[in-house]
Amino acid sequence: MSESSSIDSVLKETRTFAPPAAFTAQANIRSEEQYNTMWQRAKDDPAGFWGDLAREHLHWFRPFDTVLEGEMPETRWFSGGTINASYNCLDRHLETERRNKAAIIWEGEPGDTRVLRYQDLHREVCRFANVLKGLGVEKGDRITLYMPMIPELTIAMLACARIGAVHSIIFGGFSADAVADRNNDAQARIVITADGGWRRGREVPLKAAVDAALEKSPTVEKVVVVRRTGGEVDMVPDRDFWWHELTEGASADCDAVEVDAEHPLFILYTSGSTGKPKGVLHSTAGYLLGTTMTTQWVFDLKEDDTYWCTADIGWITGHSYITYGPLSNGATVVMYEGAPNWPDEGRFWEIVEKYRVSIFYTAPTAIRAFIKWGNQWPEKYDLSSLRLLGTVGEPINPEAWMWYREVIGQERCPIVDTWWQTETGGIMISPLPGITATKPGSCGRPLPGVVPDIVSSDGTSLPANEGGLLVMRQPWPHMLRTLYGDHERFKQVYFSEIPGCYFAGDGARRDEDGYIWVMGRVDDVINVSGHRLSTMEIESALVAHERVAEAAVVGFPHEIKGEGIFCFVTLKDGEGDEALQQELTQHVRDQIGALATPDRVRFAPALPKTRSGKIMRRLLRDIAAGRESVQDTTTLEDLSVLARLRDEEE
Ligand code: PRX
């Protein structure tokens, strides 16, 4: 946690935008009264509220006996029920006219396209599920997916779910070491990858990284490789197999396995503030219910929508709002492999025009990049099919929000600024597009079933407009169940700060209308381009270099990325120069991945520390941001260190 418990809120925004009447008239949630009734019922009678939705919106092999047992952090949902996520995303649609509806409209970066109807997706998932069984995979086994954004990624996810195996997806931008760490933590038996993927016209070599990772991942027995780029790969006999060869003769008949409601669906690693990544584990039924309902409420999904979430499936946004939420609802999902600026900066808008996308969900970091590239790009294309816009991943600055509304939404589309986390599984706080008068920069009010509070560090509720810690007072079905292999850490990280509450790690305030304004994270995690990175992990990477004695990493405001990475480095001996700065930058990239590339490396003779030896990050943050520090320095061991750092920065 931060060194200080109060958080100053400086943002003051007074503009509001009511939803267009025509939107409200057709919306899934269309009146304030409807929202209030749902929210109140979910608060007073969560079991009744969620139980009804679970019966109505999910397919159960065996109905559950109870809806909710226990209290946070030890909750169990839908005990006695058996279910399958793949069945819910596929089989149940085959009994309806959705069977010939497009499930995935995919576009590769080079411009190749594929459309998979629900029937096609079902067949491919069944075949690959049989392949996994043939490789000896059993219910509960962990499978690592390290893949580009191609349909085989969705197929592999749903194939795991179909046989009760637990997928652990690692974003393709992570390095071999990161893959090895996650393989080992999850004790993965199989890795599914591709030769490579396309990014800005270049091949990202994935299989080569898996080969390096496997030198340090003793639990992995087999590797399945999709041929995507056609690049050179080494195939190790009896360990590595081509996807297309294995699936060629595989049967398309594969019953979905019945699993308990609480059976783990997936593990997704996310950065923690103590270095080691946290294996966030989600359940099957609760997670599926949460993503199914929030997709309907927040994105106002309709049968004829064409829905595009631009996230990578390697992050939670892609799990919940490219795969499980939309497919469980039988939606048509657009999926794009590559970069937004390839072959030029108009690529996203070209895709919107080409497929007549109606719902578009992206991140503030992307919006800031679009603004920088200029209005001429979106203006070249017909964006009239859009009816709803969303953002996720970090606070959006009001000016970027206004640009999104005016230039992309053409003042016609409501914007949903959705607050949630890897751990929450689905959207928690968001405008409801048919009823909420939106305020640029605020994520609005809690969804039904979500009971947040803003508290001081001793757990007292704070009045309107006072900044504090954002906590949840009531459990919800799609919350994480544990950190894989470390239940104590799970309890300690999320439930020990404010007793009886889930603490999200974010600071926020609630305004006089009950709207939440998230102010960012209060611990040592930085948010680069909407992705959470642990400063500790970057520090560990730096210290692993032979010349580095100590390192402190902080975020600083960055025009495009939201936060940039600023590294303060103390050397064992000698002076640092530009060559060493570059070497260290490359070293961090190699160790963690391109996403963690430092923006600045500063050599410092010493780091400012408290008397107990804790690095005073708040002071370093001020220096990195070029601010005159107003922090309390009474516990600082050596004030001259600080003065030196500040002088050099000016
Ligand atoms: O700080 C909040 C920020 O992203 C964090 C969660 O990151 P992650 O688990 O990687 O999931 C990102 C996608 C769900 C949160 O603790 N965050 C996410 N959405 C918003 C946000 N901050 C402000 N406004 C948002 N809409």
PDB file of N, CA and C and ligand atoms in Angstrom, residues 270 315-317 361 364 391-396 416-424 426 429 441 443 504-507 517-521 527 530-532, ligand 1:
ATOM      1  N   THR A 270      -1.219 -12.155 -13.364  1.00  0.00           N
ATOM      2  CA  THR A 270      -1.237 -10.693 -13.363  1.00  0.00           C
ATOM      3  C   THR A 270      -0.172 -10.214 -12.397  1.00  0.00           C
ATOM      4  N   TRP A 315      -5.024 -10.917 -22.296  1.00  0.00           N
ATOM      5  CA  TRP A 315      -5.391 -10.154 -21.099  1.00  0.00           C
ATOM      6  C   TRP A 315      -6.809 -10.531 -20.696  1.00  0.00           C
ATOM      7  N   ILE A 316      -7.217 -10.146 -19.492  1.00  0.00           N
ATOM      8  CA  ILE A 316      -8.551 -10.530 -19.019  1.00  0.00           C
ATOM      9  C   ILE A 316      -9.651  -9.965 -19.924  1.00  0.00           C
ATOM     10  N   THR A 317      -9.440  -8.780 -20.474  1.00  0.00           N
ATOM     11  CA  THR A 317     -10.479  -8.184 -21.321  1.00  0.00           C
ATOM     12  C   THR A 317     -10.825  -9.110 -22.484  1.00  0.00           C
ATOM     13  N   TYR A 361     -15.015  -1.601 -28.487  1.00  0.00           N
ATOM     14  CA  TYR A 361     -14.504  -1.553 -27.106  1.00  0.00           C
ATOM     15  C   TYR A 361     -12.986  -1.501 -27.169  1.00  0.00           C
ATOM     16  N   PRO A 364      -7.982   3.410 -23.328  1.00  0.00           N
ATOM     17  CA  PRO A 364      -7.566   4.812 -23.411  1.00  0.00           C
ATOM     18  C   PRO A 364      -6.208   5.008 -24.088  1.00  0.00           C
ATOM     19  N   THR A 391     -14.572   1.832 -23.168  1.00  0.00           N
ATOM     20  CA  THR A 391     -13.145   1.889 -22.840  1.00  0.00           C
ATOM     21  C   THR A 391     -12.887   1.091 -21.575  1.00  0.00           C
ATOM     22  N   VAL A 392     -11.655   0.646 -21.440  1.00  0.00           N
ATOM     23  CA  VAL A 392     -11.253  -0.134 -20.268  1.00  0.00           C
ATOM     24  C   VAL A 392      -9.749  -0.091 -20.091  1.00  0.00           C
ATOM     25  N   GLY A 393      -9.305  -0.258 -18.846  1.00  0.00           N
ATOM     26  CA  GLY A 393      -7.885  -0.511 -18.591  1.00  0.00           C
ATOM     27  C   GLY A 393      -7.209   0.520 -17.738  1.00  0.00           C
ATOM     28  N   GLU A 394      -7.674   1.743 -17.790  1.00  0.00           N
ATOM     29  CA  GLU A 394      -7.052   2.804 -16.982  1.00  0.00           C
ATOM     30  C   GLU A 394      -7.995   4.001 -17.002  1.00  0.00           C
ATOM     31  N   PRO A 395      -7.763   4.938 -16.115  1.00  0.00           N
ATOM     32  CA  PRO A 395      -8.610   6.131 -16.161  1.00  0.00           C
ATOM     33  C   PRO A 395      -8.451   6.823 -17.520  1.00  0.00           C
ATOM     34  N   ILE A 396      -9.553   7.308 -18.055  1.00  0.00           N
ATOM     35  CA  ILE A 396      -9.470   8.022 -19.337  1.00  0.00           C
ATOM     36  C   ILE A 396      -9.545   9.511 -19.032  1.00  0.00           C
ATOM     37  N   VAL A 416     -19.285   3.801 -22.712  1.00  0.00           N
ATOM     38  CA  VAL A 416     -19.226   3.120 -21.428  1.00  0.00           C
ATOM     39  C   VAL A 416     -17.765   2.997 -20.986  1.00  0.00           C
ATOM     40  N   ASP A 417     -17.418   3.693 -19.921  1.00  0.00           N
ATOM     41  CA  ASP A 417     -16.078   3.636 -19.327  1.00  0.00           C
ATOM     42  C   ASP A 417     -16.167   2.582 -18.233  1.00  0.00           C
ATOM     43  N   THR A 418     -15.614   1.401 -18.508  1.00  0.00           N
ATOM     44  CA  THR A 418     -15.859   0.231 -17.666  1.00  0.00           C
ATOM     45  C   THR A 418     -14.706  -0.014 -16.704  1.00  0.00           C
ATOM     46  N   TRP A 419     -14.985   0.012 -15.416  1.00  0.00           N
ATOM     47  CA  TRP A 419     -13.943  -0.287 -14.425  1.00  0.00           C
ATOM     48  C   TRP A 419     -14.060  -1.723 -13.964  1.00  0.00           C
ATOM     49  N   TRP A 420     -12.945  -2.432 -14.044  1.00  0.00           N
ATOM     50  CA  TRP A 420     -12.873  -3.783 -13.496  1.00  0.00           C
ATOM     51  C   TRP A 420     -11.431  -4.231 -13.492  1.00  0.00           C
ATOM     52  N   GLN A 421     -11.193  -5.481 -13.146  1.00  0.00           N
ATOM     53  CA  GLN A 421      -9.823  -5.989 -12.978  1.00  0.00           C
ATOM     54  C   GLN A 421      -9.755  -7.468 -13.361  1.00  0.00           C
ATOM     55  N   THR A 422      -8.546  -7.949 -13.568  1.00  0.00           N
ATOM     56  CA  THR A 422      -8.352  -9.380 -13.799  1.00  0.00           C
ATOM     57  C   THR A 422      -9.078 -10.171 -12.702  1.00  0.00           C
ATOM     58  N   GLU A 423      -8.952  -9.691 -11.492  1.00  0.00           N
ATOM     59  CA  GLU A 423      -9.500 -10.407 -10.341  1.00  0.00           C
ATOM     60  C   GLU A 423     -11.026 -10.366 -10.286  1.00  0.00           C
ATOM     61  N   THR A 424     -11.631  -9.297 -10.791  1.00  0.00           N
ATOM     62  CA  THR A 424     -13.091  -9.192 -10.679  1.00  0.00           C
ATOM     63  C   THR A 424     -13.788 -10.005 -11.775  1.00  0.00           C
ATOM     64  N   GLY A 426     -15.233  -9.687 -14.419  1.00  0.00           N
ATOM     65  CA  GLY A 426     -16.099  -8.957 -15.338  1.00  0.00           C
ATOM     66  C   GLY A 426     -16.246  -7.521 -14.883  1.00  0.00           C
ATOM     67  N   ILE A 429     -18.104  -1.598 -12.472  1.00  0.00           N
ATOM     68  CA  ILE A 429     -18.658  -0.247 -12.403  1.00  0.00           C
ATOM     69  C   ILE A 429     -18.640   0.309 -13.823  1.00  0.00           C
ATOM     70  N   GLY A 441     -14.612  10.862 -17.888  1.00  0.00           N
ATOM     71  CA  GLY A 441     -13.620  10.551 -16.863  1.00  0.00           C
ATOM     72  C   GLY A 441     -14.182   9.739 -15.710  1.00  0.00           C
ATOM     73  N   CYS A 443     -16.438   6.389 -14.350  1.00  0.00           N
ATOM     74  CA  CYS A 443     -16.972   5.103 -14.814  1.00  0.00           C
ATOM     75  C   CYS A 443     -18.383   4.867 -14.276  1.00  0.00           C
ATOM     76  N   ALA A 504      -9.528  -3.502  -3.861  1.00  0.00           N
ATOM     77  CA  ALA A 504      -9.184  -3.602  -5.271  1.00  0.00           C
ATOM     78  C   ALA A 504      -7.804  -3.059  -5.611  1.00  0.00           C
ATOM     79  N   GLY A 505      -7.192  -2.282  -4.721  1.00  0.00           N
ATOM     80  CA  GLY A 505      -5.876  -1.719  -5.024  1.00  0.00           C
ATOM     81  C   GLY A 505      -5.948  -0.340  -5.646  1.00  0.00           C
ATOM     82  N   ASP A 506      -7.166   0.138  -5.918  1.00  0.00           N
ATOM     83  CA  ASP A 506      -7.315   1.445  -6.563  1.00  0.00           C
ATOM     84  C   ASP A 506      -7.811   2.496  -5.580  1.00  0.00           C
ATOM     85  N   GLY A 507      -7.434   3.717  -5.852  1.00  0.00           N
ATOM     86  CA  GLY A 507      -7.997   4.851  -5.144  1.00  0.00           C
ATOM     87  C   GLY A 507      -9.133   5.431  -5.972  1.00  0.00           C
ATOM     88  N   TRP A 517     -15.203   7.908  -9.528  1.00  0.00           N
ATOM     89  CA  TRP A 517     -14.077   8.446 -10.299  1.00  0.00           C
ATOM     90  C   TRP A 517     -12.820   7.712  -9.822  1.00  0.00           C
ATOM     91  N   VAL A 518     -12.313   6.802 -10.638  1.00  0.00           N
ATOM     92  CA  VAL A 518     -11.146   6.010 -10.236  1.00  0.00           C
ATOM     93  C   VAL A 518      -9.890   6.848 -10.445  1.00  0.00           C
ATOM     94  N   MET A 519      -9.035   6.836  -9.443  1.00  0.00           N
ATOM     95  CA  MET A 519      -7.842   7.692  -9.511  1.00  0.00           C
ATOM     96  C   MET A 519      -6.546   6.905  -9.739  1.00  0.00           C
ATOM     97  N   GLY A 520      -6.652   5.629  -9.977  1.00  0.00           N
ATOM     98  CA  GLY A 520      -5.438   4.850 -10.255  1.00  0.00           C
ATOM     99  C   GLY A 520      -5.027   4.006  -9.065  1.00  0.00           C
ATOM    100  N   ARG A 521      -3.935   3.298  -9.235  1.00  0.00           N
ATOM    101  CA  ARG A 521      -3.537   2.324  -8.234  1.00  0.00           C
ATOM    102  C   ARG A 521      -2.766   2.977  -7.101  1.00  0.00           C
ATOM    103  N   ASN A 527       0.699   1.239 -14.709  1.00  0.00           N
ATOM    104  CA  ASN A 527      -0.258   0.872 -15.745  1.00  0.00           C
ATOM    105  C   ASN A 527       0.247   1.425 -17.077  1.00  0.00           C
ATOM    106  N   GLY A 530      -2.482   0.486 -20.446  1.00  0.00           N
ATOM    107  CA  GLY A 530      -3.623  -0.298 -19.978  1.00  0.00           C
ATOM    108  C   GLY A 530      -3.246  -1.651 -19.407  1.00  0.00           C
ATOM    109  N   HIS A 531      -1.947  -1.946 -19.323  1.00  0.00           N
ATOM    110  CA  HIS A 531      -1.527  -3.233 -18.771  1.00  0.00           C
ATOM    111  C   HIS A 531      -0.787  -3.017 -17.467  1.00  0.00           C
ATOM    112  N   ARG A 532      -1.128  -3.826 -16.501  1.00  0.00           N
ATOM    113  CA  ARG A 532      -0.511  -3.674 -15.192  1.00  0.00           C
ATOM    114  C   ARG A 532       0.859  -4.315 -15.174  1.00  0.00           C
TER     115      ARG A 532
HETATM  116  O1  PRX B   1      -6.289   0.527 -11.864  1.00  0.00           O
HETATM  117  C1  PRX B   1      -7.439  -0.030 -12.470  1.00  0.00           C
HETATM  118  C2  PRX B   1      -7.259   0.003 -13.972  1.00  0.00           C
HETATM  119  O2  PRX B   1      -6.726  -1.259 -14.324  1.00  0.00           O
HETATM  120  C3  PRX B   1      -6.566  -2.071 -13.160  1.00  0.00           C
HETATM  121  C4  PRX B   1      -6.852  -3.512 -13.486  1.00  0.00           C
HETATM  122  O3  PRX B   1      -5.912  -3.952 -14.417  1.00  0.00           O
HETATM  123  P1  PRX B   1      -6.044  -5.399 -15.052  1.00  0.00           P
HETATM  124  O4  PRX B   1      -6.256  -6.415 -13.991  1.00  0.00           O
HETATM  125  O5  PRX B   1      -4.863  -5.568 -15.938  1.00  0.00           O
HETATM  126  O6  PRX B   1      -7.354  -5.348 -15.907  1.00  0.00           O
HETATM  127  C5  PRX B   1      -7.467  -4.403 -16.933  1.00  0.00           C
HETATM  128  C6  PRX B   1      -8.734  -4.671 -17.706  1.00  0.00           C
HETATM  129  C7  PRX B   1      -9.936  -4.952 -16.894  1.00  0.00           C
HETATM  130  C8  PRX B   1      -7.544  -1.506 -12.171  1.00  0.00           C
HETATM  131  O7  PRX B   1      -7.181  -1.857 -10.843  1.00  0.00           O
HETATM  132  N1  PRX B   1      -8.549   0.193 -14.663  1.00  0.00           N
HETATM  133  C9  PRX B   1      -9.240  -0.717 -15.389  1.00  0.00           C
HETATM  134  N2  PRX B   1     -10.323  -0.152 -15.940  1.00  0.00           N
HETATM  135  C10 PRX B   1     -10.355   1.137 -15.549  1.00  0.00           C
HETATM  136  C11 PRX B   1      -9.221   1.350 -14.728  1.00  0.00           C
HETATM  137  N3  PRX B   1      -8.983   2.548 -14.151  1.00  0.00           N
HETATM  138  C12 PRX B   1      -9.866   3.538 -14.387  1.00  0.00           C
HETATM  139  N4  PRX B   1     -10.941   3.409 -15.180  1.00  0.00           N
HETATM  140  C13 PRX B   1     -11.238   2.246 -15.785  1.00  0.00           C
HETATM  141  N5  PRX B   1     -12.297   2.137 -16.570  1.00  0.00           N
END
